[in-house]
PDB file of C-alpha atoms in Angstrom:
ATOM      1  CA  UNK A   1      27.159   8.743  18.237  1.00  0.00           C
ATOM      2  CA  UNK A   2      28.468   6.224  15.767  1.00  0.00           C
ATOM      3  CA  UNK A   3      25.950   7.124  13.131  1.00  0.00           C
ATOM      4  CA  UNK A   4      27.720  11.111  13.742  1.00  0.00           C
ATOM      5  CA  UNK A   5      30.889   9.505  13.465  1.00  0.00           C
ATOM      6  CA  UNK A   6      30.055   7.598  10.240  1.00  0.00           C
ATOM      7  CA  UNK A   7      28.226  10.487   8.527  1.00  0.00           C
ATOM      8  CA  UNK A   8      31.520  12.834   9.340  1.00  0.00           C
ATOM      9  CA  UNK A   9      34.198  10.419   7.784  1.00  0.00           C
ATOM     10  CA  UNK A  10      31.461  10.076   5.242  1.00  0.00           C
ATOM     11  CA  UNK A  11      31.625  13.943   4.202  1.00  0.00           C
ATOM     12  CA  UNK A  12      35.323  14.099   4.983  1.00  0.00           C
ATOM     13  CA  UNK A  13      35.925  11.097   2.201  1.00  0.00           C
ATOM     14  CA  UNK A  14      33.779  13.057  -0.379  1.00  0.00           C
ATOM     15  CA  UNK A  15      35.354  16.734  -0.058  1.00  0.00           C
ATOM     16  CA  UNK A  16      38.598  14.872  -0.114  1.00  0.00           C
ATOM     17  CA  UNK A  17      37.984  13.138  -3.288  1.00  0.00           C
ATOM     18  CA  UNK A  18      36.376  16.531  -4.697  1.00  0.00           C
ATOM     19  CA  UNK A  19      39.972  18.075  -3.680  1.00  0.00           C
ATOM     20  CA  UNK A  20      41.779  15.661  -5.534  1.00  0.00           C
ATOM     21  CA  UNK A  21      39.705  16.097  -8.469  1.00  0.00           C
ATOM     22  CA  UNK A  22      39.847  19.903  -9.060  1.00  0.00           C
ATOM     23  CA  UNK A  23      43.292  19.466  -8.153  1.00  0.00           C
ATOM     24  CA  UNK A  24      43.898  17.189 -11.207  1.00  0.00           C
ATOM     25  CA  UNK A  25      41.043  18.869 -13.767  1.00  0.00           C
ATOM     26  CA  UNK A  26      39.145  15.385 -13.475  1.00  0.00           C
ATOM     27  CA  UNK A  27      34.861  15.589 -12.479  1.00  0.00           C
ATOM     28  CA  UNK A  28      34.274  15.220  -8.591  1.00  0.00           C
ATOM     29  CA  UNK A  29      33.250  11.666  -8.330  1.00  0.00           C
ATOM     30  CA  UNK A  30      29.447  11.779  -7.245  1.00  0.00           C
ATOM     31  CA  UNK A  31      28.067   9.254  -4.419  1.00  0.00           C
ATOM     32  CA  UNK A  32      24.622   7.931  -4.124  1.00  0.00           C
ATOM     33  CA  UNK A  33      24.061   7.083  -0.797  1.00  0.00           C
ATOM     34  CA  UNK A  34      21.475   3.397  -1.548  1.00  0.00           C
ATOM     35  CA  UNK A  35      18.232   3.285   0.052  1.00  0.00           C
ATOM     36  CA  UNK A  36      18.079   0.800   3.066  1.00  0.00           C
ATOM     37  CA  UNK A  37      15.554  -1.846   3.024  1.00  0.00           C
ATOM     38  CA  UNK A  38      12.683  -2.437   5.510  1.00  0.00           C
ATOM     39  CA  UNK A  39      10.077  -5.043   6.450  1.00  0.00           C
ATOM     40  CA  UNK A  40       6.427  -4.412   6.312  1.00  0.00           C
ATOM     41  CA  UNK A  41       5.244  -6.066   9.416  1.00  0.00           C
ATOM     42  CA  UNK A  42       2.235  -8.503   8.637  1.00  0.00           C
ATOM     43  CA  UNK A  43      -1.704  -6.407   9.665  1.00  0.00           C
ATOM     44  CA  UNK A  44      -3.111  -8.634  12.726  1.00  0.00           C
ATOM     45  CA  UNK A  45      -6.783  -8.330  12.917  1.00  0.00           C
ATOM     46  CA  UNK A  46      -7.760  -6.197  15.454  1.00  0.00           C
ATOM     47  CA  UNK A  47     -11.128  -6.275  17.529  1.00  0.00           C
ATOM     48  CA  UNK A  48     -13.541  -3.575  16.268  1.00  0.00           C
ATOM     49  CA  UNK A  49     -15.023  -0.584  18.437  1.00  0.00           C
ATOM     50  CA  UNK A  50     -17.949  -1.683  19.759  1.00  0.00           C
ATOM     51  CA  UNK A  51     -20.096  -3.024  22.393  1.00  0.00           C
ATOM     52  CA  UNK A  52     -21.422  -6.761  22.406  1.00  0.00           C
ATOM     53  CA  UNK A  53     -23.718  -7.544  25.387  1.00  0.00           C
ATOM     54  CA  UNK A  54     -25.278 -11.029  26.388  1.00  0.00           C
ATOM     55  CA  UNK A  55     -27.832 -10.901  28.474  1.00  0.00           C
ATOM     56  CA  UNK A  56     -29.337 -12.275  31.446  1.00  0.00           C
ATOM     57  CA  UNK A  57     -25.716 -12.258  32.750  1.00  0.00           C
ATOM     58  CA  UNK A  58     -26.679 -15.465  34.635  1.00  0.00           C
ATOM     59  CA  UNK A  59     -29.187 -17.867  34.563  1.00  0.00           C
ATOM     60  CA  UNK A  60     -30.348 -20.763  37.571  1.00  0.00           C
ATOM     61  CA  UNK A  61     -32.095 -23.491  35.711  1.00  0.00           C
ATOM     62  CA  UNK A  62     -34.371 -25.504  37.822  1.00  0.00           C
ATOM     63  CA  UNK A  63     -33.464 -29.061  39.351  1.00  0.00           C
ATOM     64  CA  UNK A  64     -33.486 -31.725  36.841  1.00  0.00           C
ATOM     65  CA  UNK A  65     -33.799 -35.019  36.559  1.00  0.00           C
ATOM     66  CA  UNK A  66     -30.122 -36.867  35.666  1.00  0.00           C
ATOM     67  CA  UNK A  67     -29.544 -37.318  31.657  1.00  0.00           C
ATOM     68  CA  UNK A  68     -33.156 -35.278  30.700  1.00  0.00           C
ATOM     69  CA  UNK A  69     -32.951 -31.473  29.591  1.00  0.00           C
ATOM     70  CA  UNK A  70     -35.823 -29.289  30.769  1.00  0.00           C
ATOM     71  CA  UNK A  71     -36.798 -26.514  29.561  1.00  0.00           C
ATOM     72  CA  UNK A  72     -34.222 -24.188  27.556  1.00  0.00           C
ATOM     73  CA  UNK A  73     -33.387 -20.687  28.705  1.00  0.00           C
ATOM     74  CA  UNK A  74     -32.877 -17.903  26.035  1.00  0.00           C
ATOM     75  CA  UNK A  75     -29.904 -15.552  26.047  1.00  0.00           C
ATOM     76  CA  UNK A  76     -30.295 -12.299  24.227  1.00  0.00           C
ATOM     77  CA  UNK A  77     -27.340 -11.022  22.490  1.00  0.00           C
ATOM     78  CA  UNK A  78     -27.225  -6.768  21.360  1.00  0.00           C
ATOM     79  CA  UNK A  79     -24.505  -5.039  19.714  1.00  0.00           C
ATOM     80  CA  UNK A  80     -24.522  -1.399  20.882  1.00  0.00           C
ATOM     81  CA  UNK A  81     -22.497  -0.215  18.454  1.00  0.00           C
ATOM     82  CA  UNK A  82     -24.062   3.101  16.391  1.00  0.00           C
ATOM     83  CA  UNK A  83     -21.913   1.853  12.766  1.00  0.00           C
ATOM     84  CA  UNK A  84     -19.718  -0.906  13.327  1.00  0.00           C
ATOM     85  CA  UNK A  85     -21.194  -4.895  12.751  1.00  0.00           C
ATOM     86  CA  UNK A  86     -19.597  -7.475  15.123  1.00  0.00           C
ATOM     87  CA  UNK A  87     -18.599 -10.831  13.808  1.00  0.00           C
ATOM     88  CA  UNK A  88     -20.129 -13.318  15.607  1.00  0.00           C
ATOM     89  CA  UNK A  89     -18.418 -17.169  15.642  1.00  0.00           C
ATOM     90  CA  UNK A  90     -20.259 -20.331  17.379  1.00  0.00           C
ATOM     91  CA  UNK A  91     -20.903 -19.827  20.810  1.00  0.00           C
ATOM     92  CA  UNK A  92     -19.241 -22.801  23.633  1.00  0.00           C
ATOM     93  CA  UNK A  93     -20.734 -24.039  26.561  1.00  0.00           C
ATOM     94  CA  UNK A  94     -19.419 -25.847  29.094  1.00  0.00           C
ATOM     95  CA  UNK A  95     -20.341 -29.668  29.833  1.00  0.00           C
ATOM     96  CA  UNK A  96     -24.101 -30.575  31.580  1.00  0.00           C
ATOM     97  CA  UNK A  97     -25.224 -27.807  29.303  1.00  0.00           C
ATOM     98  CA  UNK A  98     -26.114 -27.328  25.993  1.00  0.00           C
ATOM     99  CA  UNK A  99     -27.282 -24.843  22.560  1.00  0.00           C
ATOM    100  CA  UNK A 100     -30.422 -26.281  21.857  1.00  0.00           C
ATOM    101  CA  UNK A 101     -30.948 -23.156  19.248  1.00  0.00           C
ATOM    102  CA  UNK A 102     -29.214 -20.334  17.589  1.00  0.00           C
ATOM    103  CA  UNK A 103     -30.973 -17.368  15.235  1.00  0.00           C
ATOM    104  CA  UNK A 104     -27.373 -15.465  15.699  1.00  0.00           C
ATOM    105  CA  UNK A 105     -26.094 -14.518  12.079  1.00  0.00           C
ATOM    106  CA  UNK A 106     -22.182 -14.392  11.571  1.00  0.00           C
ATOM    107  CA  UNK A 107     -22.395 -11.114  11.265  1.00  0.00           C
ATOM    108  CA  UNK A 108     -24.514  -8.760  13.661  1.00  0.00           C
ATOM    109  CA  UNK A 109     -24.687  -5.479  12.464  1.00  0.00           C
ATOM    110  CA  UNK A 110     -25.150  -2.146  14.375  1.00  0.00           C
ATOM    111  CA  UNK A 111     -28.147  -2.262  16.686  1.00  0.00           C
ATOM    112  CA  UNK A 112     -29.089  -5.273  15.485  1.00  0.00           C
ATOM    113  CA  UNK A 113     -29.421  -8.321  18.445  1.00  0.00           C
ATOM    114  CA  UNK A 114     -30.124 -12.019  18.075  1.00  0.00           C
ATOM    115  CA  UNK A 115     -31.142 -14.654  20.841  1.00  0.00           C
ATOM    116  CA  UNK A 116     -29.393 -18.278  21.552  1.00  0.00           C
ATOM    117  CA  UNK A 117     -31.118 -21.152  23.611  1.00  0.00           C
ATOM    118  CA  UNK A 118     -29.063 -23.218  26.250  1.00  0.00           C
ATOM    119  CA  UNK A 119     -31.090 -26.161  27.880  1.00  0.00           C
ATOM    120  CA  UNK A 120     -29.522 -28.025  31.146  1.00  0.00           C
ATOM    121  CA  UNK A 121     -28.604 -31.755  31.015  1.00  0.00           C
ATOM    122  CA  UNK A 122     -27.151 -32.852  34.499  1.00  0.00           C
ATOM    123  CA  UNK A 123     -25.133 -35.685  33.963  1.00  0.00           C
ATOM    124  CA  UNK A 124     -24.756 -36.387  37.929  1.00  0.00           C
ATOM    125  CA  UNK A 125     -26.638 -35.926  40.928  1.00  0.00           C
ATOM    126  CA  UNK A 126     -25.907 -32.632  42.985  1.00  0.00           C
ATOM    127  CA  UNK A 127     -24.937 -28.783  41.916  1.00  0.00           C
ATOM    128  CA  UNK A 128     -23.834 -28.214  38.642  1.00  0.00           C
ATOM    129  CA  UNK A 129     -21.443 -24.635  37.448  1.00  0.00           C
ATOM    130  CA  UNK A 130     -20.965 -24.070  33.510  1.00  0.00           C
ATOM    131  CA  UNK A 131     -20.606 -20.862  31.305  1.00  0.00           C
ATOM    132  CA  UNK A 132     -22.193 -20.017  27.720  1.00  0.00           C
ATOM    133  CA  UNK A 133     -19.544 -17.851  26.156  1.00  0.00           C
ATOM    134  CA  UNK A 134     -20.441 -15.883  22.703  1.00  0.00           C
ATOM    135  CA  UNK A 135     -17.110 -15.278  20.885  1.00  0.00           C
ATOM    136  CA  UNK A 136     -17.086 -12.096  18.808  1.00  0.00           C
ATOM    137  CA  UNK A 137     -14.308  -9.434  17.243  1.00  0.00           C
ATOM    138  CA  UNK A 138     -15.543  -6.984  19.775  1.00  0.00           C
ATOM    139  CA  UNK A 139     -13.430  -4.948  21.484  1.00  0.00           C
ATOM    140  CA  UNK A 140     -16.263  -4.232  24.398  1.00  0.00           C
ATOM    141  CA  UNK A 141     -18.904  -6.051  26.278  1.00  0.00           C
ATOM    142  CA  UNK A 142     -19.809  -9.251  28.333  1.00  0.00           C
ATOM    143  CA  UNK A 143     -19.673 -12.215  26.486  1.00  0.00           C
ATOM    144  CA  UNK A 144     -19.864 -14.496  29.535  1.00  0.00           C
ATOM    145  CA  UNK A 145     -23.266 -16.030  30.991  1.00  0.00           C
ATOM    146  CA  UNK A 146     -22.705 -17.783  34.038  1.00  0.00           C
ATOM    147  CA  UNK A 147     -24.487 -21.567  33.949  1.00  0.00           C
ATOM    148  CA  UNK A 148     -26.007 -23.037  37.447  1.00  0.00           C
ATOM    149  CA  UNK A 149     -28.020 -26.143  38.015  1.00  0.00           C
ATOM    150  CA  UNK A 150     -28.859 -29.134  40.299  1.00  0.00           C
ATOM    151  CA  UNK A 151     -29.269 -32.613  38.843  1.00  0.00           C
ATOM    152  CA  UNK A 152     -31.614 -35.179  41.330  1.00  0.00           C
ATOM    153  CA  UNK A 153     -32.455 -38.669  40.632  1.00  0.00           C
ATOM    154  CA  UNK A 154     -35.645 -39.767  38.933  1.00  0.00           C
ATOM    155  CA  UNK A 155     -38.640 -40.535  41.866  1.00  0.00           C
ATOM    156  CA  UNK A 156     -40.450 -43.807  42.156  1.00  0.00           C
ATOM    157  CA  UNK A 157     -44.052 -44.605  43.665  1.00  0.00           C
ATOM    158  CA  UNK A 158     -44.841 -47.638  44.935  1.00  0.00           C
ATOM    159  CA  UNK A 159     -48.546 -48.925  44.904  1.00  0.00           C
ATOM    160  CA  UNK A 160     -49.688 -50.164  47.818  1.00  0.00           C
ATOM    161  CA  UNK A 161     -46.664 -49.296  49.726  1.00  0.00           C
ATOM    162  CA  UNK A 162     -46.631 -52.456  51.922  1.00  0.00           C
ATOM    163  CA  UNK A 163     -48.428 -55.805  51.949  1.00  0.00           C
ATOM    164  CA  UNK A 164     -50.252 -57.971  54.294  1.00  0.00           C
ATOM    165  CA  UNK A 165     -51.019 -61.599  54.030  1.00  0.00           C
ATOM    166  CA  UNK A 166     -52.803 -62.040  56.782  1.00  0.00           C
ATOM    167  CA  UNK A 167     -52.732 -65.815  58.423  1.00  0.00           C
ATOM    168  CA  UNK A 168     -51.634 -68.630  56.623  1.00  0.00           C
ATOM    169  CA  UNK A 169     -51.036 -72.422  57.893  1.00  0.00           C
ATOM    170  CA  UNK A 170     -47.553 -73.496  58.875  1.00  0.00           C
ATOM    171  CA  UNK A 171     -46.257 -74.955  55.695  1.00  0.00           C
ATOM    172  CA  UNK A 172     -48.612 -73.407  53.049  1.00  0.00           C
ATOM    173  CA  UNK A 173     -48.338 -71.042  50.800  1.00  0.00           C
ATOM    174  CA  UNK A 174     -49.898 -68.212  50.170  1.00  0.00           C
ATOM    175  CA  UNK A 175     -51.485 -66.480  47.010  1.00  0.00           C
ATOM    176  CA  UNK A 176     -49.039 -64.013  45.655  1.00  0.00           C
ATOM    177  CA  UNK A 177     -49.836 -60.426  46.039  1.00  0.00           C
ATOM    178  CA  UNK A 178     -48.239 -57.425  43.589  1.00  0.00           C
ATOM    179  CA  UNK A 179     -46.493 -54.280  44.312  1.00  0.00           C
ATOM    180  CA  UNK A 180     -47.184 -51.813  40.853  1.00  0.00           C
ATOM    181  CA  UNK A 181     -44.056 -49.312  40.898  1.00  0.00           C
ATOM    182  CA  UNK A 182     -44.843 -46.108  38.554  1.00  0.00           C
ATOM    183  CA  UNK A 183     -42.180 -43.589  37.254  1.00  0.00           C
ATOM    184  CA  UNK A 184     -43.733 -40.486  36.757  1.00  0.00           C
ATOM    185  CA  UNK A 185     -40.468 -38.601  35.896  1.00  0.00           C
ATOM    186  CA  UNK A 186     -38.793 -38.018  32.736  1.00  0.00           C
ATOM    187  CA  UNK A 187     -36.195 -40.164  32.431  1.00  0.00           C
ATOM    188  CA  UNK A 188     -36.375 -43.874  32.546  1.00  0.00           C
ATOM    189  CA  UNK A 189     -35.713 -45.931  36.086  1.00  0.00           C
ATOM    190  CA  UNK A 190     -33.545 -48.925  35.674  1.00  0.00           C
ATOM    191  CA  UNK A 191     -32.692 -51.166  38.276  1.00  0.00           C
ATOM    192  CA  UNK A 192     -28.892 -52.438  39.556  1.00  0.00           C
ATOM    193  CA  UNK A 193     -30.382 -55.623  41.397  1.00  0.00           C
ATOM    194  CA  UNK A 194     -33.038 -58.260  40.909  1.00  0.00           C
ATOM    195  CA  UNK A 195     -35.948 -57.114  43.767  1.00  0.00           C
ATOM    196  CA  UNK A 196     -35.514 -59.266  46.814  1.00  0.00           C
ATOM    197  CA  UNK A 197     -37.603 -60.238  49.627  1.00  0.00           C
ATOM    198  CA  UNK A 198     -36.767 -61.658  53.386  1.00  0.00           C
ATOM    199  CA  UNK A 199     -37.794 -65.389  53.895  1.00  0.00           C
ATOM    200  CA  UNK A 200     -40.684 -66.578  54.788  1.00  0.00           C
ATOM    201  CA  UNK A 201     -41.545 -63.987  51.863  1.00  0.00           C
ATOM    202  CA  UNK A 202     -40.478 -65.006  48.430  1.00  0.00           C
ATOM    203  CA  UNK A 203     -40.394 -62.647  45.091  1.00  0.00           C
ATOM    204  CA  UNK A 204     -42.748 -64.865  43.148  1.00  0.00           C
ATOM    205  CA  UNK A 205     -42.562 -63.305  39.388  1.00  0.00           C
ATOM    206  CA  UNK A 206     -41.261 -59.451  38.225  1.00  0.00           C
ATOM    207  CA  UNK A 207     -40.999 -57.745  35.135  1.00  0.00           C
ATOM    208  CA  UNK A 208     -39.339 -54.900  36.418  1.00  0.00           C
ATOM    209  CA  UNK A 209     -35.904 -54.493  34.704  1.00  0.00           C
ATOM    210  CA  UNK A 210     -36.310 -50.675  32.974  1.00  0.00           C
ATOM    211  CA  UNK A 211     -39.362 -48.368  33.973  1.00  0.00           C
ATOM    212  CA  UNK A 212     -39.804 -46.037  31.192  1.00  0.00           C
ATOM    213  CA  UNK A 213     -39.942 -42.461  31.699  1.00  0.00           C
ATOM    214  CA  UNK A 214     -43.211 -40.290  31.714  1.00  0.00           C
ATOM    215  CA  UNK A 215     -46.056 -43.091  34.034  1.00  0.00           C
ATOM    216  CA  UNK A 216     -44.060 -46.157  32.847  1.00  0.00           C
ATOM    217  CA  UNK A 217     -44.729 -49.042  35.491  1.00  0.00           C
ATOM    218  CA  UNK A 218     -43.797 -52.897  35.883  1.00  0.00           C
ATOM    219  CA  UNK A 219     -45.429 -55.460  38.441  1.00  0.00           C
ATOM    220  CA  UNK A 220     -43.483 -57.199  41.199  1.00  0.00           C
ATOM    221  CA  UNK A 221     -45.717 -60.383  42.756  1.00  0.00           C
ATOM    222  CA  UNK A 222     -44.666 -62.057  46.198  1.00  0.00           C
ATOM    223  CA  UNK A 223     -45.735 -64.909  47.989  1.00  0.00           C
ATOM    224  CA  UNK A 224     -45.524 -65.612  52.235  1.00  0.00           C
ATOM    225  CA  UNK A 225     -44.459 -69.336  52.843  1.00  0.00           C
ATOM    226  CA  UNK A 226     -44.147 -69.772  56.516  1.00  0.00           C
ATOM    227  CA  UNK A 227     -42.706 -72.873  57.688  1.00  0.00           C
ATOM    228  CA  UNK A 228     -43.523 -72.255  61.332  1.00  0.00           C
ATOM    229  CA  UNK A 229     -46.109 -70.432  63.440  1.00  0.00           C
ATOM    230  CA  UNK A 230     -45.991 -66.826  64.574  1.00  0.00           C
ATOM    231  CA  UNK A 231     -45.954 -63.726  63.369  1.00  0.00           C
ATOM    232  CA  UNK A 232     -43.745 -62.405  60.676  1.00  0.00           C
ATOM    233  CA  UNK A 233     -42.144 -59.309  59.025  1.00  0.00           C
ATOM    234  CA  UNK A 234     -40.005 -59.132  56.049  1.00  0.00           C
ATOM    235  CA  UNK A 235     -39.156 -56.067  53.369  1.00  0.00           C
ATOM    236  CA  UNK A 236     -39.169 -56.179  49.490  1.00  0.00           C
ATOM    237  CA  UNK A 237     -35.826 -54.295  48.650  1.00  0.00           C
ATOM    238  CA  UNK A 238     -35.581 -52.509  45.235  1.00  0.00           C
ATOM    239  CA  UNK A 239     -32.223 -50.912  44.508  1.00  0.00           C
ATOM    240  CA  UNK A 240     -32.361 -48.819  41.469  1.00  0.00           C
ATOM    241  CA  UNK A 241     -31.030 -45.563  40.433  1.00  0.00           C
ATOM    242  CA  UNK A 242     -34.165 -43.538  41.194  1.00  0.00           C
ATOM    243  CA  UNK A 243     -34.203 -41.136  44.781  1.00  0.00           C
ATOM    244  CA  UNK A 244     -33.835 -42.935  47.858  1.00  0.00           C
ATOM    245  CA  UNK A 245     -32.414 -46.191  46.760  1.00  0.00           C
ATOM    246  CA  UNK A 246     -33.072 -48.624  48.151  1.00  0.00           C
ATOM    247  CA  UNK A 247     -36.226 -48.041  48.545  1.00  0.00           C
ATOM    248  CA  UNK A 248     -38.351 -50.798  50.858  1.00  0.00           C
ATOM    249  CA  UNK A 249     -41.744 -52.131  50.655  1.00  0.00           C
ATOM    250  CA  UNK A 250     -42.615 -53.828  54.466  1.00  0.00           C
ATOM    251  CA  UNK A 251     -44.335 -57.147  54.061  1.00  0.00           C
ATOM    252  CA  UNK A 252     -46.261 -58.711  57.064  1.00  0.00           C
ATOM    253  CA  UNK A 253     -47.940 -62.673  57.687  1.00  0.00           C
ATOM    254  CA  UNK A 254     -48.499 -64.820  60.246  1.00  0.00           C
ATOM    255  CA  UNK A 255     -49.380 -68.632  60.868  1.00  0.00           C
ATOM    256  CA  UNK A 256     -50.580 -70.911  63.354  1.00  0.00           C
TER     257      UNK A 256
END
């Protein structure tokens, strides 16, 4: 209404002023109404037309030892589009996972697919949630995988798995015997605490500080020193970080 207003007192000025100017044998004055200046807004990218699609949608790795990655899982990526490429940027995974390998250009043209490589690295015991997602400038698809795994402790075997010393006089003592622990998993057994026996039963010598991974092993010897008769039991403790610490190795003697 005020533009109406404006553009009548507008007219009204000029036929006055054209009035006034036959009126005195002088040229109409002549207004040029100035052209009114406007901003451009700046072009924001937009996502393109087409259809990116990662698939398996989710993937369950198997359990896994703590701090080793098994075997990698492959993701295929497909842009569905019929003329439009997709540009691609590096996908992100969340933590206790990783991209072991990528073949997926920056640019994935129409049809075209490409495959990434995600490999699961627990980094505590127990279940384990994550996502792989593959950024792109497409407008359409899934672009989420969903990440699942379980990370257990390394296992330990224990060879023999108790010891016997048989009878021994009061205030001897005995030749030591050994215990042989093997690690047969893939990541390396270390333990928190020196290995410890119950008296009469002593922990003679050890070099078990670090089992390496993959049939590493280390030799703990003890010795039974009763200083009394009867019959006696007693446990080795090891506390380390493999499954079912402390484990316990029963150790039996007697004298007379």
């Amino acid at each position: 209404m005020r533009g109406l207003i404006l553009g009548a007192a507008l007219v009204a000025a000029i036929s006055g002023a054209n009035a006034i100017g036959r009126a005195a044998g002088t040229p109409a004055a002549i207004i040029t109404a100035m052209p009114t200046a406007t901003l451009t807004p700046t072009a924001s990218p937009s996502p393109v037309l087409a259809t990116l699609d990662a698939s398996p949608r989710s993937i369950s790795f198997p359990s896994e030892v703590v701090g080793h990655q098994g075997k990698p899982a492959k993701i295929t990526v497909v842009n569905h589009a019929t003329a439009v490429p997709v540009s691609l940027r590096q996908p992100a995974v969340s933590s206790g996972f990783v991209v072991t390998s990528s073949n997926c250009p920056e640019e994935l043209q129409p049809g075209a697919s490409c495959t990434i490589e995600v490999g699961f690295v627990p980094t505590a015991k127990g279940k384990q949630h994550g996502l792989l997602q593959v950024n792109s400038n497409a407008e359409f698809g899934s672009h989420t995988v969903k990440l699942k795994g379980r990370g257990v402790a390394p296992k330990m075997k224990a060879y023999p798995q108790s010891l016997s010393f048989g009878q021994v006089s009061a205030e001897a003592v005995s030749s030591s015997q050994s215990i042989t622990l093997v690690n047969p998993s893939p990541a390396p057994i270390s333990f928190t605490t020196a290995p410890a026996a119950t008296p009469p039963f002593n922990v003679s010598a050890s070099t078990c500080g670090t089992i390496a991974a993959n049939g590493g092993s280390c030799m703990i010897s003890v010795e039974f020193a009763p200083h009394e008769r009867g019959k006696f039991e007693g446990t080795l403790e090891l506390q380390d970080n493999a499954a079912n610490s402390p484990q316990h190795i029963k150790l039996f003697g007697s004298s007379k």
